[in-house]
XYZ file of C-alpha atoms in Angstrom:
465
model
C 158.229 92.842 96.380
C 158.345 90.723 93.415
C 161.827 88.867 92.807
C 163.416 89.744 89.527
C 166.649 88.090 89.594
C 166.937 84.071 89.010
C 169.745 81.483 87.929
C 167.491 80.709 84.977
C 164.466 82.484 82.947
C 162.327 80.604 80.765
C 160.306 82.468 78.184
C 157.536 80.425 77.082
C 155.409 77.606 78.698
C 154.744 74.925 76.344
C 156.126 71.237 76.507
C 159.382 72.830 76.370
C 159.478 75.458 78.764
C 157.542 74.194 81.402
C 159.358 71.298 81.755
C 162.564 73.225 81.801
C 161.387 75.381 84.277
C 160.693 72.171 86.824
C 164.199 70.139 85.357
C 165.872 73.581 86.621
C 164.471 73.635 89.990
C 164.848 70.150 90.865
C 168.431 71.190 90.226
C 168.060 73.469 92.440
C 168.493 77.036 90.227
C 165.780 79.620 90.802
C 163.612 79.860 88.434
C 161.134 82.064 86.476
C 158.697 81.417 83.539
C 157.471 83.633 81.218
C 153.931 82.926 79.174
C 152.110 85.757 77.950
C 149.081 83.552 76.854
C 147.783 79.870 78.548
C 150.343 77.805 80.595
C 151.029 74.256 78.184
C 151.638 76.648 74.951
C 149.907 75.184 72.189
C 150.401 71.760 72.609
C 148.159 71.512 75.628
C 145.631 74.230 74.699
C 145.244 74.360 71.237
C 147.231 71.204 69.580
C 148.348 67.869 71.047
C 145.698 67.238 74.080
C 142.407 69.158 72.593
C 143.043 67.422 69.194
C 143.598 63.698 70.884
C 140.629 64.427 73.017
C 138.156 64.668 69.575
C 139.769 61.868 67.623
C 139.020 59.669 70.833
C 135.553 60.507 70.770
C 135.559 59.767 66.995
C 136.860 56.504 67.966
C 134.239 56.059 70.688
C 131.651 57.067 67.943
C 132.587 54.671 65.246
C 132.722 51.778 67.995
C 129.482 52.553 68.665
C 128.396 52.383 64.759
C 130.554 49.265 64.573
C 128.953 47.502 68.166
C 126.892 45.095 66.271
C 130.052 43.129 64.895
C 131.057 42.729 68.417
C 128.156 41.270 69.390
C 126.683 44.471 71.130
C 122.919 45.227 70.342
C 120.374 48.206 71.760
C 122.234 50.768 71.486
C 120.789 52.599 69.249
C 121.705 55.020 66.012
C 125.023 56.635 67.127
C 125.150 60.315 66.482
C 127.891 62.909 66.890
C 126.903 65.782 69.563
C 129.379 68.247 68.518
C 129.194 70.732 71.357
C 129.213 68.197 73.874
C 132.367 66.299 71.930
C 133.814 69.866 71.891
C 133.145 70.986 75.355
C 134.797 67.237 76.462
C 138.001 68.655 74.697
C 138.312 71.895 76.346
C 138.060 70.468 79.830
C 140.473 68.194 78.659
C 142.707 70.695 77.853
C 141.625 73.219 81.336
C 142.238 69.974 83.044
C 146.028 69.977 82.229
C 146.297 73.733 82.495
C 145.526 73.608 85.721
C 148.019 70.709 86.233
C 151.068 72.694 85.055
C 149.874 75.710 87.185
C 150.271 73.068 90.078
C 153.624 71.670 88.776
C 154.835 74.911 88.814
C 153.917 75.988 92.262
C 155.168 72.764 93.608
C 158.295 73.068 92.130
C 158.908 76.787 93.122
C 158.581 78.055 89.696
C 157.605 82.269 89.556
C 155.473 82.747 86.822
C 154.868 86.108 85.184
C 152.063 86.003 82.984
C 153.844 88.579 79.864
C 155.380 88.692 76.740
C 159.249 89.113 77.385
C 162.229 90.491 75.305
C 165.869 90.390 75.162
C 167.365 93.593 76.893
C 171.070 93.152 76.710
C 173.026 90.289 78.430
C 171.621 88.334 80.905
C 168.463 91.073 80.929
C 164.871 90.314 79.884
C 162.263 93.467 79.472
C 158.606 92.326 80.278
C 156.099 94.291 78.765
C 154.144 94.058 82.489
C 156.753 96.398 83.318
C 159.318 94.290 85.185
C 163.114 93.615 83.850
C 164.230 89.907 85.289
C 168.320 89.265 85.214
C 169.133 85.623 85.068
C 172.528 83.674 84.546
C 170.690 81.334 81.590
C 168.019 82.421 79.526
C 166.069 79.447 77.520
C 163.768 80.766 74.542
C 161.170 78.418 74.092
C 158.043 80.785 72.388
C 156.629 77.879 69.996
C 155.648 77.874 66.145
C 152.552 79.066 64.982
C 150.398 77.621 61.885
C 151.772 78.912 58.569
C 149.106 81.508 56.596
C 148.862 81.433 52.580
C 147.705 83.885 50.722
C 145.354 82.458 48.976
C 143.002 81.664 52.099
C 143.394 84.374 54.013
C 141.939 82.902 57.213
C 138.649 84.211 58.786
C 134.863 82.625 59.623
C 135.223 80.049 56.943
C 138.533 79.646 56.331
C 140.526 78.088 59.376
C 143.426 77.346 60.864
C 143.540 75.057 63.764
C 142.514 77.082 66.640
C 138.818 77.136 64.726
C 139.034 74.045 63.124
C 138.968 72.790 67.207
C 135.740 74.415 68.470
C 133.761 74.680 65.176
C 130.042 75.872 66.034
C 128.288 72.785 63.785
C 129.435 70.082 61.510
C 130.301 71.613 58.135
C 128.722 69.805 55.063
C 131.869 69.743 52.892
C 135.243 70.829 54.255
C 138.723 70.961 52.346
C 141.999 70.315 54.566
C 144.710 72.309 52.817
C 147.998 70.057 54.025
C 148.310 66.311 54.312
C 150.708 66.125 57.394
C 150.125 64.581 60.537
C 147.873 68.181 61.487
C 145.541 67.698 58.535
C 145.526 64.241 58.146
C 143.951 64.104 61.776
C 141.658 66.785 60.874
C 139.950 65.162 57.709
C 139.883 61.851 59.797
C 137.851 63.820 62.643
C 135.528 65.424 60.662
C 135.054 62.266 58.321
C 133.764 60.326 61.130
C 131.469 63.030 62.387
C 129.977 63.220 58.850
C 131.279 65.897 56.642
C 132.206 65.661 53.386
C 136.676 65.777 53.420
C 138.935 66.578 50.796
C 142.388 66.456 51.698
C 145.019 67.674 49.589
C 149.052 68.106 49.283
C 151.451 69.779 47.084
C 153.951 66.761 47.650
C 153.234 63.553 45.646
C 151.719 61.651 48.593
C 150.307 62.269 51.826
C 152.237 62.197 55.157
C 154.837 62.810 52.874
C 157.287 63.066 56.142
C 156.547 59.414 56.378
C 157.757 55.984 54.729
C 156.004 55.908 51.072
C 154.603 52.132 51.268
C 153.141 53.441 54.948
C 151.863 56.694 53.028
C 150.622 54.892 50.146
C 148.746 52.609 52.872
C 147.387 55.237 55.010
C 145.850 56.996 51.458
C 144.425 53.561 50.450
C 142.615 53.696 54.288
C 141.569 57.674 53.841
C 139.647 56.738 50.782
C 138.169 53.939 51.771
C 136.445 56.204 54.438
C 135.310 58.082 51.803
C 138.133 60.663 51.906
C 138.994 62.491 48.900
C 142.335 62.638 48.029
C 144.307 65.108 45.713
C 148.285 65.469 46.156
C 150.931 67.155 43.832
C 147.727 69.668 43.670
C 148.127 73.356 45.506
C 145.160 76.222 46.299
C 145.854 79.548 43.920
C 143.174 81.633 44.704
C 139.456 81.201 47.395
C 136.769 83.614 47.544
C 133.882 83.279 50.000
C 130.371 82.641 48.510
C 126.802 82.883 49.849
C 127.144 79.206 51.205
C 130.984 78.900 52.005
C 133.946 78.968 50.179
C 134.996 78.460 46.177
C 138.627 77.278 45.912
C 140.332 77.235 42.978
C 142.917 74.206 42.480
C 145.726 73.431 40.331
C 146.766 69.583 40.472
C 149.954 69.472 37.847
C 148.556 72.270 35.902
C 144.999 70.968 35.719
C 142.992 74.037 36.709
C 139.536 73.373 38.896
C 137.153 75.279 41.358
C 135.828 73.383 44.610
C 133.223 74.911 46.495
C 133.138 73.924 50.290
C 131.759 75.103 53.663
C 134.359 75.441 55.318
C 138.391 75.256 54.754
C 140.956 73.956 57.555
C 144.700 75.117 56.602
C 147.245 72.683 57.773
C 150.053 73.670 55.749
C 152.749 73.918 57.992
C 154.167 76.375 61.069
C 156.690 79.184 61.413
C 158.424 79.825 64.319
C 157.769 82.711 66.741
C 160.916 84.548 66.769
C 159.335 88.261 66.613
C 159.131 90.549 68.870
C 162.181 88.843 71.111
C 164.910 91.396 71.046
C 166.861 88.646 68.424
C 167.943 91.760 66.287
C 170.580 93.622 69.468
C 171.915 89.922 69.895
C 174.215 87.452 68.349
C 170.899 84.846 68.108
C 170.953 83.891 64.275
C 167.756 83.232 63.536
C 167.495 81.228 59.165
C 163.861 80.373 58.016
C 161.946 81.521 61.637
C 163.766 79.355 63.594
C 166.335 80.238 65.719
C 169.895 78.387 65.232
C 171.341 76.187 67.827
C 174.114 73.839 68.621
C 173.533 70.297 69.732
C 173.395 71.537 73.612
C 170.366 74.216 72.386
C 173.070 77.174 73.205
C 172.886 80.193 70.431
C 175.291 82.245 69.095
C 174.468 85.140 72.454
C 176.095 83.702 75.284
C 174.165 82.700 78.078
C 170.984 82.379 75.832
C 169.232 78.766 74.112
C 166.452 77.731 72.603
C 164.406 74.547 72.174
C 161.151 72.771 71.178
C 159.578 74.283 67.859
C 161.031 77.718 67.693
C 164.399 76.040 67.065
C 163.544 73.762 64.318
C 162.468 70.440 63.039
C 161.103 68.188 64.022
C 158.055 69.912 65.460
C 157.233 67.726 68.647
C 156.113 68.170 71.490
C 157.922 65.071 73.053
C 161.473 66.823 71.478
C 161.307 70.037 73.068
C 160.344 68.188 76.469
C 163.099 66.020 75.689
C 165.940 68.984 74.726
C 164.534 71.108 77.634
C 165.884 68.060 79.881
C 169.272 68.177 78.099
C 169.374 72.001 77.928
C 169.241 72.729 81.756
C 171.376 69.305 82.527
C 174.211 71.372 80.416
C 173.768 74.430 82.478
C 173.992 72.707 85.709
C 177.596 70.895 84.383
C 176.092 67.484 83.941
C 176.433 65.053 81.372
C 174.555 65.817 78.680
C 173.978 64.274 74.721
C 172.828 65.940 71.895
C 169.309 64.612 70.330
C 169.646 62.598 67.422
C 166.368 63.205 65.548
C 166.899 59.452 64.302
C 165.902 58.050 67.491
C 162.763 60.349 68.224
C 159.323 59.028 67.395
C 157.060 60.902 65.341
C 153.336 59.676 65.490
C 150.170 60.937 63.094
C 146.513 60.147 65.337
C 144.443 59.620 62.402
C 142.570 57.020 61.763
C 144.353 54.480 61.335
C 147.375 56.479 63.257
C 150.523 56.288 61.319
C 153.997 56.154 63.521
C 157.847 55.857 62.678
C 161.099 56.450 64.000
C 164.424 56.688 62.056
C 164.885 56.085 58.291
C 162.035 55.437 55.992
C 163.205 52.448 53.656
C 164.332 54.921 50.358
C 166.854 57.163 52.781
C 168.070 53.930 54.602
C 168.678 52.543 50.979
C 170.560 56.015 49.975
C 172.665 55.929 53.407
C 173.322 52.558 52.796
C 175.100 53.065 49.306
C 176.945 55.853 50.073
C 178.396 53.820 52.622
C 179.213 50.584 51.051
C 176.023 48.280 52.580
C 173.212 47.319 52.319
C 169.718 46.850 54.048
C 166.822 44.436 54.869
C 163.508 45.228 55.396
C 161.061 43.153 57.545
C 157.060 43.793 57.288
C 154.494 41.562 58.988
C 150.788 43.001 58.564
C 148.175 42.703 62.086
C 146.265 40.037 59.403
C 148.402 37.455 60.848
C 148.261 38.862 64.820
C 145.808 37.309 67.336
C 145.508 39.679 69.136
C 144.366 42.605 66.211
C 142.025 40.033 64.924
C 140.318 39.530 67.910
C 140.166 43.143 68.424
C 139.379 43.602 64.730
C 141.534 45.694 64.126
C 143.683 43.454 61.565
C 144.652 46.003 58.625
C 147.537 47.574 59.013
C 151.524 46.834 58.640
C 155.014 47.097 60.717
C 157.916 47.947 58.668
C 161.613 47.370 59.971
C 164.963 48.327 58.286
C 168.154 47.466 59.414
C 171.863 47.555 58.462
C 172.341 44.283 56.047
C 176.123 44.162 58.423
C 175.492 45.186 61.544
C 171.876 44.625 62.698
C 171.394 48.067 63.247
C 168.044 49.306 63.783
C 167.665 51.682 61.119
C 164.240 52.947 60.862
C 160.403 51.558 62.109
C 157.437 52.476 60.884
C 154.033 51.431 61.782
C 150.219 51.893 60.274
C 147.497 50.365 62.232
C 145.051 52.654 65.171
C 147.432 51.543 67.733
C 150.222 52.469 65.895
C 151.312 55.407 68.296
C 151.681 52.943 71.273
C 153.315 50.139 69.325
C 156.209 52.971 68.179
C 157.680 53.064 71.654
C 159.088 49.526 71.665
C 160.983 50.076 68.722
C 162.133 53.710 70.368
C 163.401 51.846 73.389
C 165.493 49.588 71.213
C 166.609 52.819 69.466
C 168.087 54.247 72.437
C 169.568 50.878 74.065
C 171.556 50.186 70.141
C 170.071 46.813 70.168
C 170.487 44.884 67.121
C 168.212 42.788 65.510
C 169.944 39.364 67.780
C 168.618 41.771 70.639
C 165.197 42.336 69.285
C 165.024 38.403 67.718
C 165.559 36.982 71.255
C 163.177 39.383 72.938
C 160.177 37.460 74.327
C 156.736 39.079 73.849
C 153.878 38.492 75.388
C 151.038 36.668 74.014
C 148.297 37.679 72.783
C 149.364 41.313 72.361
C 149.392 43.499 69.439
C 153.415 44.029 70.320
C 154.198 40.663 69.054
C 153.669 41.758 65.381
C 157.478 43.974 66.342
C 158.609 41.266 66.836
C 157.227 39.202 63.669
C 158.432 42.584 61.309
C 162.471 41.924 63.026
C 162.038 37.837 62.026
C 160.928 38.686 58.486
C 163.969 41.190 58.040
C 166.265 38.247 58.244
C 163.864 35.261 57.045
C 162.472 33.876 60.035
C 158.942 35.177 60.298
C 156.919 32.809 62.083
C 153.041 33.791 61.112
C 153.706 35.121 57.737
């Protein structure tokens, strides 16, 4: 007979869930998961992993195109094989499926493979037929790419899910949404040879991101032949005999753009339908469901975390306020997340990452409050180790309290960028000032040393600029 009563029920197995699931049963509650679809939610399946998986063999393939600098002959005209690139990323993605299946058997985890509903307290209706009682319940069911009207998705017109196993290489493709989600999209399918326009309603791309980094990462884009519209928004598409016609409207300049293909990457709404919300006390405001700084919601005995419960959309936050989550259920310690201190990380090419205040909002804090800032920036020009790679465009950016050393914000454009971005979270975390940073010793030659170059130019001590 199938147990149906736990200490804890987790509905949804992404980032979030699954790794509350296992935090819970180290713990030692009992433990249930619900996942109606593939276990690793989006992230793994259809997002993070698959996504990573094709801009690494776009960075395998321009190597290859680039081997002669390095000294490397014979190899020959490189070529993109989509399918094979394709197929790569799905058994990628199987691969880690399978690994969470594991996880979750090793840890003792029940899995029921359904959708699941609130059904009064402490009750969740399955629509397999089973009703499961737990103690805790921890909503974790995801976001879901954001539709507009005017490109009503279909053969030509994508969202991600197609934009990930496209049949053949489109000749001309327009990525609707410059965030980190389109942004790695038009970088893929640059390198493999289409024809990208990228464009944003906001006056820059990664508009999430510092402005000198965004202003960078645009300057890189076009060089690769990337067009680039912003401040410029779709009103209307219709399908033609050879793809799609698009009409634009770039601060009321009206054009048409015809294309093969269309990816929309214009944001995600959260998947609070179909949960029971509506016979709760769970207030849900703009389709994500409202919590306190310990996940909990406003029904007792019920949280939420990862995407459904709001910005910022990570995977490595909703692993990070599962942890918290199920610590405060079990009575230990536990901290709310301060967004400021968790990394966000764009794998384009080159991959843009940051953590904390971009310059402008550390310069807004800082007047409100009295201060002031300085700002440190060191580009991989002057780093041995980037040249040598070759890799020497790209910039760190520091910003710290004029006073107090605080760190107040990093932010980091260069293709190793999303490696680099943990130092400067670590720091985040331990409060070290820049005296802390400053007497750090770095290895040599490594591409970390330019962290430490960006802290020394913040107060006037860069060595290599």
């Amino acid at each position: 007979m199938t147990k149906t009563t736990f200490d804890l029920v987790v509905v949804g197995g992404g980032p979030g869930g699954y790794v509350a699931a296992i935090r819970a049963a180290q713990l030692g509650m009992s433990v249930a998961l619900v996942e109606r679809a593939e276990l690793g939610g989006i992230c793994l399946n259809w997002g993070c992993i698959p996504t990573k998986a094709l801009l690494h063999s776009a960075t395998v393939l321009r190597a290859c195109r680039e081997a002669a600098h390095y000294g490397v002959t014979g190899a020959g005209e490189a070529r993109p094989d989509l399918a094979a690139m394709v197929a790569r990323s799905r058994k990628v993605a199987g691969r880690l499926g399978q690994g969470v299946a594991h996880l979750m058997k090793k840890n003792g985890v029940t899995v029921f493979a359904a959708s699941a509903k609130l059904a009064g307290a402490g009750r969740l209706a399955l629509d397999d037929g089973n009703t499961l009682s737990a103690k805790h319940i921890i909503l974790a069911t995801g976001a879901r790419a954001r539709e507009l009207p005017a490109l009503p998705l279909g053969e030509r017109i994508w969202a991600y899910r197609q934009a990930l196993v496209p049949a053949e290489i489109p000749k001309s493709l327009l990525v609707v949404g410059a965030g980190a989600i389109g942004a790695e999209f038009a970088s893929f399918y640059r390198a493999v040879g289409a024809e990208v326009t990228l464009i944003d309603m906001t006056a820059e791309i990664l508009p999430q991101e510092d402005a000198e980094i965004s202003a960078l990462a645009r300057k890189a884009f076009e060089k690769q032949g990337i067009r680039v519209l912003t401040q410029c928004a779709v009103t209307s598409s219709s399908l033609t005999a050879a793809g799609v016609k698009v009409a634009l409207d770039q601060q009321g300049k009206r054009s048409e753009l015809d294309v093969e293909r269309v990816i929309v990457a214009a944001g995600i709404v959260g998947n609070v339908e179909n949960l029971g919300l509506e016979q709760s006390r769970v207030k849900v405001e703009k389709t994500h469901i409202v919590t306190d700084g310990l996940c909990r919601t406003g029904e007792p005995g019920v949280y939420a975390i990862g995407d459904v419960a709001g910005a910022p959309w990570l995977a490595h936050k909703a692993s990070h306020e599962a942890v918290l989550c199920v610590e405060a259920i079990a009575g230990k310690p536990a901290h709310p997340i301060d967004p400021l201190r968790i990394p966000a990380c764009t794998y384009s090419y080159p991959q843009v990452a940051s953590i904390g205040m971009s310059e402008a909002r550390a310069r807004e804090h800082a007047a409100k409050n009295g201060g002031d800032i300085r700002v440190g920036k060191f580009t991989f020009a002057g780093n041995g180790k980037a040249i040598a790679m070759g890799e020497d465009q790209g910039l760190v950016k520091t910003v710290f309290d004029a006073k107090s050393g605080e760190l107040l914000g990093a932010h980091i454009i260069h293709p190793e960028a999303s490696e680099l971005i943990t130092g400067y979270g670590v720091a985040a975390a331990l409060e070290a000032t820049e005296e802390d940073l400053m007497h750090t010793v770095f290895a040599h030659p490594t591409l970390s040393e330019t962290l430490h170059e960006s802290v020394l130019s913040a107060f006037g001590r860069a060595l290599h600029a």
